GROMACS .gro file of C-alpha atoms in nm:
model
  199
    1MET     CA    1  -4.612  -9.123  -2.162
    2LYS     CA    2  -4.386  -9.059  -2.443
    3GLY     CA    3  -4.615  -8.795  -2.584
    4THR     CA    4  -4.644  -8.626  -2.248
    5GLU     CA    5  -4.269  -8.627  -2.200
    6LYS     CA    6  -4.228  -8.473  -2.542
    7ILE     CA    7  -4.478  -8.200  -2.458
    8ILE     CA    8  -4.306  -8.135  -2.123
    9ALA     CA    9  -3.968  -8.137  -2.293
   10HIS     CA   10  -4.101  -7.896  -2.555
   11ILE     CA   11  -4.250  -7.667  -2.286
   12ARG     CA   12  -3.923  -7.682  -2.094
   13SER     CA   13  -3.729  -7.602  -2.407
   14ASP     CA   14  -3.958  -7.303  -2.485
   15ALA     CA   15  -3.940  -7.184  -2.123
   16GLN     CA   16  -3.560  -7.218  -2.125
   17ALA     CA   17  -3.541  -7.025  -2.450
   18GLN     CA   18  -3.765  -6.751  -2.309
   19ALA     CA   19  -3.566  -6.746  -1.984
   20ASP     CA   20  -3.239  -6.728  -2.179
   21ALA     CA   21  -3.383  -6.445  -2.391
   22ILE     CA   22  -3.504  -6.260  -2.080
   23ILE     CA   23  -3.165  -6.310  -1.909
   24ALA     CA   24  -2.980  -6.196  -2.223
   25GLN     CA   25  -3.205  -5.893  -2.250
   26ALA     CA   26  -3.159  -5.819  -1.878
   27GLU     CA   27  -2.781  -5.856  -1.908
   28GLN     CA   28  -2.782  -5.627  -2.210
   29LYS     CA   29  -2.992  -5.374  -2.023
   30CYS     CA   30  -2.764  -5.401  -1.717
   31ALA     CA   31  -2.458  -5.353  -1.938
   32SER     CA   32  -2.621  -5.046  -2.096
   33ILE     CA   33  -2.713  -4.905  -1.753
   34ARG     CA   34  -2.361  -4.980  -1.624
   35GLU     CA   35  -2.203  -4.810  -1.925
   36ASP     CA   36  -2.436  -4.510  -1.885
   37PHE     CA   37  -2.349  -4.477  -1.514
   38GLU     CA   38  -1.978  -4.522  -1.586
   39ASN     CA   39  -1.998  -4.239  -1.843
   40LYS     CA   40  -2.191  -4.022  -1.597
   41ALA     CA   41  -1.939  -4.103  -1.322
   42LYS     CA   42  -1.649  -4.024  -1.558
   43ASN     CA   43  -1.812  -3.696  -1.663
   44SER     CA   44  -1.888  -3.608  -1.301
   45TYR     CA   45  -1.527  -3.691  -1.205
   46ASN     CA   46  -1.388  -3.480  -1.489
   47THR     CA   47  -1.623  -3.192  -1.403
   48ARG     CA   48  -1.524  -3.205  -1.036
   49LEU     CA   49  -1.157  -3.238  -1.130
   50ARG     CA   50  -1.179  -2.931  -1.356
   51ALA     CA   51  -1.368  -2.741  -1.084
   52GLY     CA   52  -1.103  -2.842  -0.828
   53VAL     CA   53  -0.819  -2.734  -1.056
   54LYS     CA   54  -0.999  -2.403  -1.126
   55ALA     CA   55  -1.059  -2.349  -0.753
   56CYS     CA   56  -0.690  -2.416  -0.683
   57GLU     CA   57  -0.583  -2.180  -0.962
   58ASP     CA   58  -0.821  -1.911  -0.832
   59ARG     CA   59  -0.686  -1.959  -0.479
   60VAL     CA   60  -0.326  -1.935  -0.602
   61ASP     CA   61  -0.410  -1.620  -0.805
   62SER     CA   62  -0.587  -1.470  -0.504
   63MET     CA   63  -0.293  -1.546  -0.275
   64LYS     CA   64  -0.054  -1.405  -0.535
   65ARG     CA   65  -0.258  -1.082  -0.559
   66ILE     CA   66  -0.272  -1.055  -0.179
   67ASP     CA   67   0.104  -1.116  -0.161
   68GLU     CA   68   0.172  -0.852  -0.427
   69MET     CA   69  -0.055  -0.607  -0.243
   70GLU     CA   70   0.126  -0.678   0.086
   71GLN     CA   71   0.461  -0.626  -0.089
   72ARG     CA   72   0.341  -0.292  -0.228
   73LYS     CA   73   0.212  -0.190   0.116
   74SER     CA   74   0.544  -0.288   0.276
   75MET     CA   75   0.740  -0.101   0.010
   76LEU     CA   76   0.517   0.206   0.052
   77ALA     CA   77   0.561   0.193   0.431
   78LEU     CA   78   0.938   0.161   0.387
   79LYS     CA   79   0.941   0.453   0.142
   80GLN     CA   80   0.735   0.667   0.380
   81GLN     CA   81   0.965   0.576   0.668
   82LYS     CA   82   1.279   0.660   0.470
   83VAL     CA   83   1.130   0.986   0.341
   84SER     CA   84   1.032   1.081   0.698
   85GLU     CA   85   1.382   0.995   0.819
   86SER     CA   86   1.530   1.207   0.539
   87PHE     CA   87   1.321   1.510   0.632
   88ALA     CA   88   1.401   1.459   1.002
   89LEU     CA   89   1.768   1.454   0.904
   90ALA     CA   90   1.720   1.773   0.701
   91LEU     CA   91   1.561   1.939   1.006
   92ARG     CA   92   1.851   1.827   1.223
   93LYS     CA   93   2.105   1.950   0.966
   94LEU     CA   94   1.940   2.294   0.968
   95GLY     CA   95   2.005   2.312   1.342
   96GLU     CA   96   2.365   2.196   1.296
   97MET     CA   97   2.462   2.458   1.036
   98PRO     CA   98   2.777   2.658   1.110
   99GLU     CA   99   2.689   2.975   1.300
  100SER     CA  100   2.761   3.216   1.014
  101ASP     CA  101   2.547   3.012   0.773
  102TYR     CA  102   2.267   2.983   1.030
  103VAL     CA  103   2.270   3.360   1.096
  104ALA     CA  104   2.249   3.421   0.719
  105PHE     CA  105   1.965   3.168   0.696
  106LEU     CA  106   1.767   3.340   0.976
  107ALA     CA  107   1.834   3.685   0.826
  108LYS     CA  108   1.712   3.572   0.485
  109LEU     CA  109   1.394   3.425   0.638
  110ALA     CA  110   1.325   3.741   0.837
  111ALA     CA  111   1.388   3.977   0.544
  112ALA     CA  112   1.171   3.770   0.310
  113ALA     CA  113   0.882   3.743   0.558
  114SER     CA  114   0.895   4.103   0.679
  115VAL     CA  115   0.611   4.327   0.563
  116THR     CA  116   0.675   4.651   0.753
  117GLY     CA  117   1.038   4.610   0.856
  118GLU     CA  118   0.933   4.675   1.216
  119GLU     CA  119   0.850   4.321   1.330
  120GLU     CA  120   1.025   4.133   1.610
  121LEU     CA  121   1.209   3.805   1.568
  122VAL     CA  122   1.100   3.529   1.806
  123LEU     CA  123   1.358   3.247   1.827
  124ASN     CA  124   1.388   2.936   2.039
  125ALA     CA  125   1.577   2.988   2.367
  126LYS     CA  126   1.901   2.834   2.240
  127ASP     CA  127   1.911   3.038   1.916
  128ARG     CA  128   1.807   3.358   2.095
  129ALA     CA  129   2.104   3.331   2.330
  130ALA     CA  130   2.355   3.214   2.068
  131VAL     CA  131   2.272   3.412   1.752
  132GLY     CA  132   1.969   3.632   1.822
  133ALA     CA  133   2.143   3.972   1.804
  134LYS     CA  134   2.349   3.872   1.500
  135ALA     CA  135   2.040   3.747   1.316
  136VAL     CA  136   1.852   4.075   1.378
  137GLU     CA  137   2.155   4.278   1.264
  138ALA     CA  138   2.198   4.069   0.948
  139ALA     CA  139   1.823   4.084   0.870
  140ASN     CA  140   1.817   4.465   0.908
  141ALA     CA  141   2.123   4.488   0.682
  142ALA     CA  142   1.942   4.278   0.419
  143LEU     CA  143   1.634   4.501   0.441
  144LYS     CA  144   1.851   4.818   0.409
  145ALA     CA  145   2.021   4.668   0.103
  146GLU     CA  146   1.675   4.633  -0.054
  147GLY     CA  147   1.590   4.993   0.038
  148ARG     CA  148   1.324   4.887   0.287
  149THR     CA  149   1.253   4.993   0.646
  150ALA     CA  150   1.501   4.811   0.869
  151LYS     CA  151   1.380   4.827   1.229
  152LEU     CA  152   1.353   4.460   1.318
  153THR     CA  153   1.408   4.377   1.686
  154LEU     CA  154   1.475   4.068   1.894
  155SER     CA  155   1.176   3.961   2.103
  156ALA     CA  156   1.219   3.892   2.472
  157ASP     CA  157   0.986   3.593   2.420
  158THR     CA  158   1.106   3.257   2.296
  159ALA     CA  159   0.920   3.007   2.082
  160ASP     CA  160   0.886   2.632   2.118
  161ILE     CA  161   1.033   2.555   1.775
  162ALA     CA  162   1.330   2.344   1.664
  163GLY     CA  163   1.483   2.628   1.467
  164GLY     CA  164   1.407   2.910   1.231
  165LEU     CA  165   1.194   3.195   1.363
  166LEU     CA  166   0.856   3.352   1.411
  167LEU     CA  167   0.817   3.708   1.283
  168ARG     CA  168   0.570   3.899   1.500
  169ARG     CA  169   0.404   4.238   1.476
  170GLY     CA  170   0.132   4.287   1.736
  171ASN     CA  171  -0.106   3.991   1.710
  172ILE     CA  172   0.012   3.895   1.363
  173GLU     CA  173   0.273   3.623   1.343
  174ALA     CA  174   0.449   3.473   1.041
  175ASN     CA  175   0.570   3.119   1.102
  176CYS     CA  176   0.916   3.068   0.950
  177SER     CA  177   1.011   2.778   1.177
  178SER     CA  178   1.239   2.507   1.045
  179GLU     CA  179   0.963   2.252   1.107
  180LEU     CA  180   0.717   2.437   0.885
  181LEU     CA  181   0.977   2.495   0.612
  182VAL     CA  182   1.066   2.125   0.610
  183ASP     CA  183   0.696   2.029   0.607
  184LEU     CA  184   0.635   2.263   0.311
  185CYS     CA  185   0.930   2.107   0.128
  186ARG     CA  186   0.799   1.764   0.216
  187ASP     CA  187   0.471   1.828   0.033
  188GLU     CA  188   0.660   1.935  -0.278
  189MET     CA  189   0.954   1.695  -0.268
  190ALA     CA  190   0.835   1.369  -0.105
  191ALA     CA  191   0.767   1.187  -0.434
  192GLU     CA  192   1.090   1.314  -0.590
  193LEU     CA  193   1.291   1.212  -0.282
  194SER     CA  194   1.127   0.869  -0.284
  195ASP     CA  195   1.233   0.823  -0.648
  196VAL     CA  196   1.590   0.918  -0.561
  197LEU     CA  197   1.603   0.689  -0.255
  198PHE     CA  198   1.454   0.389  -0.436
  199ALA     CA  199   1.591   0.434  -0.789
   0.00000   0.00000   0.00000
């Protein structure tokens, strides 16, 4: 029996050695796989972290650009509002000029716009009643001073304008209303006025 026991013991010893070798190899392989997956997980984490940071930065940049654009739009709207208010004030101030200055203003408009010197001045109802005759007289005087025909007359019609006048001869009408003059100035002066208001 002793020989058999030795053989069995030898077989057991060889089997144990092989088992230990297989286990050691398996543990080594598991450790290698674990390390590989840990590296992949770390790389994946870092990649996702970088992508998340980049996405956050992009979102912040986008929100900043949108905010800046909204600020510019608000500032532009404010500028347009203030410029419009300024021109509305200018239109109102034209209507509030002292009578002598307003008559001179109307006369200058009429003389400058007159082609034949025989047109009629069409004013709004208020101006026609208050300064119509004086404006025609002053305009004719201005035309005479320039050596031109001076036969302007006051129209019986009135115009739906804030101020200024229409100069009419037959079907031809020159618009010298305060609204048009202010609008013409607006085209030329809006940017300049904006710079002055927001300097």
